[in-house]
């Protein structure tokens, strides 16, 4: 097997480390390093780790760099052939690393692979953040095998076949170190949210494949840093999704999104306002303001990303997942991915 390191990014997450780290330590093979990268925590996470898990390596960053740059800085200090990134609120199962490393070992075109992600709270259901592998639609909206918009399916084995997908969740994300570094790592300007989808897109443009391997299963609590209805989370998701489209999408898709997305997103802001969710409405507008402010930097990133591409990303749904969900497959057809 490849030399691997499980890397958990922590920020003020002692409660999650107490609850979940034990499963990682006891169910991960001894020849795989376990590293906790502390993102400038102000709680006693580091002291807890030193006292309770002396075999776990600790990297201490001087401040909170967010998910994206925090991982970039931590992984730059780790010598391994592949990285297994794991959220601090994930419970792993026996043998969870073997199918992931096997997928990388057998196929050198696989850049990243992830397990099936189930809900820690409702263990027979998929977890919202990544379920069993993700896709995006033509407008850039993400969805998953097992989760479309806010509808989450029960796991009945319907997605138990490994397959190529568009993206996999950063909650449990295994990738080749060389591919991660060649892509430039996560986009630090994202801070958090959408950074793994952006990275998966860039890995595909460089010729890599993204795979989900359901023989590996983990349970994710979710919402550990920001709750789902947080204005900050909505802001980051909207801003970063727009930035990702600008950087990575082919011209026709980017122009279509530029024409349609402001309409759909502003409709969402209006709905939030009508419901009295003024903070969410303001977060949507703030995301557009800051996206436009990033234009010059994004233009340079687009030139670098698109000029070096070897192929276009596959598995983009060529219709609107929102319209298909609301109106039905009779009008918009089945999902052809």
Coordinates of C-alpha atoms in Angstrom, one line a residue:
X1 CA 0.0 0.0 0.0
X2 CA 1.0 3.6 -0.6
X3 CA 2.5 5.6 2.3
X4 CA -0.5 7.4 3.7
X5 CA -1.3 10.0 6.4
X6 CA -4.7 10.7 7.9
X7 CA -4.8 14.4 8.5
X8 CA -7.5 16.0 10.7
X9 CA -7.8 19.8 10.7
X10 CA -9.0 21.1 14.1
X11 CA -10.2 24.5 15.3
X12 CA -11.6 24.7 18.8
X13 CA -12.9 21.2 18.4
X14 CA -11.9 19.4 21.5
X15 CA -15.5 18.1 21.9
X16 CA -15.3 16.4 18.5
X17 CA -11.8 15.0 19.2
X18 CA -13.1 13.5 22.4
X19 CA -16.1 12.0 20.6
X20 CA -14.6 10.8 17.3
X21 CA -10.8 10.5 17.4
X22 CA -10.9 7.2 19.2
X23 CA -12.5 5.5 16.3
X24 CA -9.8 6.8 14.0
X25 CA -7.0 5.7 16.2
X26 CA -8.3 2.2 16.8
X27 CA -9.6 1.5 13.3
X28 CA -6.8 2.9 11.2
X29 CA -3.8 0.5 10.4
X30 CA -0.7 1.3 12.4
X31 CA 1.4 1.9 9.3
X32 CA -0.7 5.0 8.5
X33 CA 0.2 8.2 10.3
X34 CA -2.5 10.1 12.1
X35 CA -1.9 13.8 12.3
X36 CA -4.0 16.5 13.8
X37 CA -3.3 20.0 12.4
X38 CA -4.5 22.6 14.9
X39 CA -5.7 25.8 13.2
X40 CA -4.8 28.2 16.0
X41 CA -7.4 26.8 18.5
X42 CA -8.1 28.9 21.6
X43 CA -9.6 25.9 23.5
X44 CA -7.5 23.2 25.1
X45 CA -7.5 20.9 22.0
X46 CA -3.7 20.6 21.8
X47 CA -3.3 19.8 25.6
X48 CA -6.1 17.2 25.3
X49 CA -4.4 15.5 22.4
X50 CA -1.0 15.4 24.1
X51 CA -2.5 13.9 27.2
X52 CA -5.0 11.5 25.7
X53 CA -3.5 10.5 22.3
X54 CA 0.3 10.6 22.6
X55 CA 0.8 8.6 19.4
X56 CA -1.1 11.2 17.3
X57 CA 1.2 13.7 15.7
X58 CA 0.3 17.4 16.1
X59 CA 1.0 20.3 13.8
X60 CA 0.3 23.7 15.4
X61 CA -0.5 26.5 13.1
X62 CA -0.2 30.1 14.5
X63 CA -3.8 31.1 13.6
X64 CA -7.0 30.0 12.0
X65 CA -6.3 29.9 8.3
X66 CA -9.7 28.3 7.4
X67 CA -10.2 24.9 6.0
X68 CA -8.5 25.6 2.6
X69 CA -5.2 27.3 3.7
X70 CA -5.1 25.4 7.0
X71 CA -4.9 22.1 5.1
X72 CA -2.4 23.6 2.5
X73 CA 0.0 24.6 5.3
X74 CA -0.4 21.4 7.2
X75 CA 0.0 19.1 4.2
X76 CA 3.2 21.0 3.1
X77 CA 4.8 19.6 6.3
X78 CA 3.8 16.0 5.7
X79 CA 5.8 13.5 3.7
X80 CA 3.4 10.9 2.3
X81 CA 2.3 9.5 -1.1
X82 CA -1.4 10.1 -0.3
X83 CA -3.3 12.3 2.1
X84 CA -6.6 11.1 3.8
X85 CA -8.3 14.3 4.9
X86 CA -10.8 13.8 7.6
X87 CA -13.2 16.1 9.5
X88 CA -12.9 16.0 13.2
X89 CA -16.6 15.0 13.5
X90 CA -16.3 11.8 11.5
X91 CA -16.6 8.3 12.9
X92 CA -14.8 5.7 10.8
X93 CA -15.4 2.0 10.4
X94 CA -13.2 -1.1 10.5
X95 CA -11.1 -1.4 7.4
X96 CA -12.1 2.0 6.1
X97 CA -8.8 3.0 4.6
X98 CA -8.2 -0.2 2.5
X99 CA -10.7 0.4 -0.3
X100 CA -9.5 4.0 -0.7
X101 CA -5.8 3.2 -1.0
X102 CA -6.6 0.2 -3.2
X103 CA -8.4 2.5 -5.6
X104 CA -5.4 4.7 -5.9
X105 CA -3.0 1.8 -6.1
X106 CA -4.8 0.0 -8.9
X107 CA -5.5 3.0 -11.2
X108 CA -2.9 5.8 -11.5
X109 CA -5.5 8.1 -13.2
X110 CA -7.5 8.3 -10.0
X111 CA -6.6 11.6 -8.4
X112 CA -9.0 11.5 -5.4
X113 CA -11.3 8.9 -3.9
X114 CA -13.8 9.1 -1.0
X115 CA -15.9 6.7 1.1
X116 CA -19.7 6.5 1.3
X117 CA -20.7 9.3 3.7
X118 CA -23.6 8.4 6.1
X119 CA -25.2 10.5 8.8
X120 CA -23.9 10.0 12.3
X121 CA -27.3 11.1 13.8
X122 CA -29.4 9.0 11.4
X123 CA -27.2 6.1 10.5
X124 CA -29.4 4.6 7.8
X125 CA -29.4 7.9 5.9
X126 CA -26.8 9.6 3.7
X127 CA -25.1 12.6 5.0
X128 CA -25.9 15.9 3.3
X129 CA -22.3 17.1 2.8
X130 CA -21.3 14.4 0.2
X131 CA -23.5 11.3 0.4
X132 CA -22.1 8.8 -2.1
X133 CA -20.3 11.1 -4.6
X134 CA -21.2 14.4 -6.0
X135 CA -22.0 16.2 -9.3
X136 CA -22.8 19.7 -10.4
X137 CA -25.4 20.9 -12.9
X138 CA -24.9 23.3 -15.8
X139 CA -25.4 26.3 -13.5
X140 CA -22.9 25.0 -10.9
X141 CA -25.3 23.8 -8.3
X142 CA -23.9 20.7 -6.5
X143 CA -25.9 17.6 -5.7
X144 CA -25.0 14.0 -4.8
X145 CA -25.9 10.4 -5.2
X146 CA -28.2 10.2 -2.2
X147 CA -28.9 14.0 -1.8
X148 CA -30.5 16.5 -4.1
X149 CA -31.1 20.0 -2.6
X150 CA -32.4 19.4 0.9
X151 CA -33.8 15.9 0.2
X152 CA -31.6 13.2 1.7
X153 CA -32.2 9.5 0.9
X154 CA -32.0 6.4 3.1
X155 CA -29.1 4.1 2.3
X156 CA -30.6 0.9 0.9
X157 CA -27.5 -0.1 -1.0
X158 CA -28.7 1.7 -4.2
X159 CA -25.3 3.4 -4.6
X160 CA -23.0 0.6 -3.5
X161 CA -21.1 0.4 -6.7
X162 CA -17.9 2.4 -7.1
X163 CA -18.0 4.9 -9.9
X164 CA -16.4 8.1 -11.3
X165 CA -18.1 11.3 -10.0
X166 CA -17.5 15.0 -10.4
X167 CA -16.6 15.7 -6.8
X168 CA -16.2 14.1 -3.4
X169 CA -16.6 15.6 0.1
X170 CA -13.8 17.2 2.0
X171 CA -15.2 15.6 5.1
X172 CA -13.4 12.4 4.1
X173 CA -11.2 13.0 1.1
X174 CA -8.3 10.7 0.0
X175 CA -6.0 12.0 -2.8
X176 CA -2.5 11.5 -4.2
X177 CA -0.1 14.0 -2.7
X178 CA 1.5 14.6 -6.1
X179 CA -1.9 15.5 -7.7
X180 CA -2.8 17.7 -4.8
X181 CA 0.5 19.7 -5.1
X182 CA 0.4 19.8 -8.9
X183 CA -3.1 21.4 -8.7
X184 CA -1.8 24.0 -6.2
X185 CA -3.8 22.6 -3.3
X186 CA -7.0 24.2 -2.2
X187 CA -7.7 27.8 -3.2
X188 CA -6.8 29.7 0.0
X189 CA -9.1 32.6 -1.0
X190 CA -12.1 30.3 -0.5
X191 CA -11.3 30.0 3.2
X192 CA -14.0 27.3 3.6
X193 CA -16.8 25.6 1.7
X194 CA -16.7 24.5 -2.0
X195 CA -12.9 24.2 -1.9
X196 CA -13.0 20.5 -2.4
X197 CA -15.3 20.8 -5.5
X198 CA -13.1 23.4 -6.9
X199 CA -10.0 21.2 -6.3
X200 CA -11.8 18.2 -7.9
X201 CA -12.6 20.2 -10.9
X202 CA -9.0 21.4 -11.4
X203 CA -7.7 17.8 -10.9
X204 CA -10.0 16.7 -13.7
X205 CA -8.9 19.5 -16.0
X206 CA -5.3 18.2 -15.3
X207 CA -6.4 14.7 -16.5
X208 CA -7.3 13.1 -13.2
X209 CA -10.4 11.1 -12.2
X210 CA -12.5 11.5 -9.1
X211 CA -14.0 8.3 -7.7
X212 CA -16.3 7.2 -4.9
X213 CA -15.7 3.9 -3.2
X214 CA -18.7 2.7 -1.2
X215 CA -16.9 -0.3 0.2
X216 CA -15.5 2.2 2.6
X217 CA -18.1 3.8 4.9
X218 CA -17.8 6.6 7.5
X219 CA -20.3 8.5 9.6
X220 CA -20.3 12.3 9.6
X221 CA -22.0 14.5 12.2
X222 CA -22.0 17.6 10.0
X223 CA -22.4 21.2 10.8
X224 CA -19.6 21.0 13.3
X225 CA -18.2 24.5 12.4
X226 CA -21.1 26.3 10.9
X227 CA -24.7 25.2 11.1
X228 CA -26.6 24.7 7.8
X229 CA -28.7 27.9 8.2
X230 CA -25.7 30.1 9.1
X231 CA -25.5 33.3 7.0
X232 CA -21.7 32.9 7.0
X233 CA -22.0 29.4 5.5
X234 CA -24.5 30.6 2.9
X235 CA -22.2 33.5 2.0
X236 CA -19.2 31.3 1.6
X237 CA -21.1 28.7 -0.5
X238 CA -22.5 31.4 -2.9
X239 CA -19.3 33.4 -3.2
X240 CA -17.1 30.4 -3.7
X241 CA -19.4 28.6 -6.1
X242 CA -19.4 31.7 -8.3
X243 CA -15.6 31.9 -8.1
X244 CA -15.3 28.3 -9.0
X245 CA -17.4 28.6 -12.1
X246 CA -15.5 31.7 -13.2
X247 CA -12.2 29.9 -12.8
X248 CA -12.9 26.4 -14.1
X249 CA -16.0 26.3 -16.4
X250 CA -15.7 26.2 -20.2
X251 CA -16.8 29.5 -21.8
X252 CA -20.3 28.4 -22.8
X253 CA -21.1 27.1 -19.3
X254 CA -19.6 30.2 -17.7
X255 CA -21.6 32.6 -19.9
X256 CA -24.8 30.6 -19.3
X257 CA -24.2 30.8 -15.5
X258 CA -23.4 34.5 -15.7
X259 CA -26.8 35.1 -17.4
X260 CA -29.0 32.8 -15.3
X261 CA -27.4 32.5 -11.8
X262 CA -28.0 36.2 -10.8
X263 CA -31.7 35.6 -11.5
X264 CA -32.0 32.4 -9.5
X265 CA -29.8 33.6 -6.6
X266 CA -31.7 36.9 -6.3
X267 CA -34.9 35.0 -6.3
X268 CA -33.5 33.1 -3.3
X269 CA -32.7 36.4 -1.6
X270 CA -36.3 37.6 -2.2
X271 CA -37.7 34.4 -0.8
X272 CA -35.4 34.8 2.3
X273 CA -36.7 38.3 2.7
X274 CA -40.4 37.3 2.4
X275 CA -39.8 34.7 5.1
X276 CA -38.1 37.2 7.3
X277 CA -34.6 35.6 7.0
X278 CA -33.0 39.0 6.5
X279 CA -29.5 37.8 7.5
X280 CA -29.6 35.0 4.8
X281 CA -30.8 37.5 2.2
X282 CA -28.0 39.9 3.1
X283 CA -25.5 37.1 2.9
X284 CA -26.6 36.4 -0.7
X285 CA -26.1 40.0 -1.7
X286 CA -22.7 40.2 0.1
X287 CA -21.5 37.1 -1.7
X288 CA -22.1 38.8 -5.1
X289 CA -20.5 42.0 -3.9
X290 CA -17.3 40.2 -2.9
X291 CA -17.4 37.9 -5.9
X292 CA -17.2 41.0 -8.2
X293 CA -14.5 42.4 -6.0
X294 CA -12.4 39.3 -6.7
X295 CA -12.7 39.6 -10.5
X296 CA -9.2 40.6 -11.3
X297 CA -7.6 37.8 -9.2
X298 CA -10.1 35.3 -10.6
X299 CA -9.3 36.3 -14.1
X300 CA -5.6 35.5 -13.5
X301 CA -6.6 32.2 -11.9
X302 CA -8.9 31.3 -14.8
X303 CA -6.1 31.9 -17.3
X304 CA -3.8 29.6 -15.3
X305 CA -6.4 26.9 -14.8
X306 CA -7.8 26.8 -18.3
X307 CA -4.5 27.2 -20.2
X308 CA -3.0 24.2 -18.6
X309 CA -6.0 21.9 -19.0
X310 CA -5.6 18.5 -20.6
X311 CA -9.3 17.7 -20.9
X312 CA -12.7 19.0 -19.9
X313 CA -14.3 17.7 -16.7
X314 CA -17.0 15.1 -17.2
X315 CA -20.1 14.3 -15.3
X316 CA -21.7 17.7 -15.4
X317 CA -25.5 17.5 -15.5
X318 CA -26.4 19.4 -18.7
X319 CA -29.7 20.7 -17.3
X320 CA -30.8 22.4 -14.1
X321 CA -31.0 20.1 -11.1
X322 CA -33.4 22.7 -9.4
X323 CA -35.9 22.6 -12.3
X324 CA -35.7 18.8 -12.5
X325 CA -36.3 18.5 -8.8
X326 CA -39.2 21.0 -8.8
X327 CA -40.9 20.2 -12.1
X328 CA -40.0 16.5 -12.5
X329 CA -38.1 14.2 -14.8
X330 CA -41.0 14.0 -17.3
X331 CA -40.1 17.5 -18.5
X332 CA -36.4 17.6 -18.0
X333 CA -35.5 13.9 -18.4
X334 CA -33.5 11.5 -16.3
X335 CA -30.1 12.2 -14.9
X336 CA -27.5 11.4 -17.5
X337 CA -24.1 11.6 -15.9

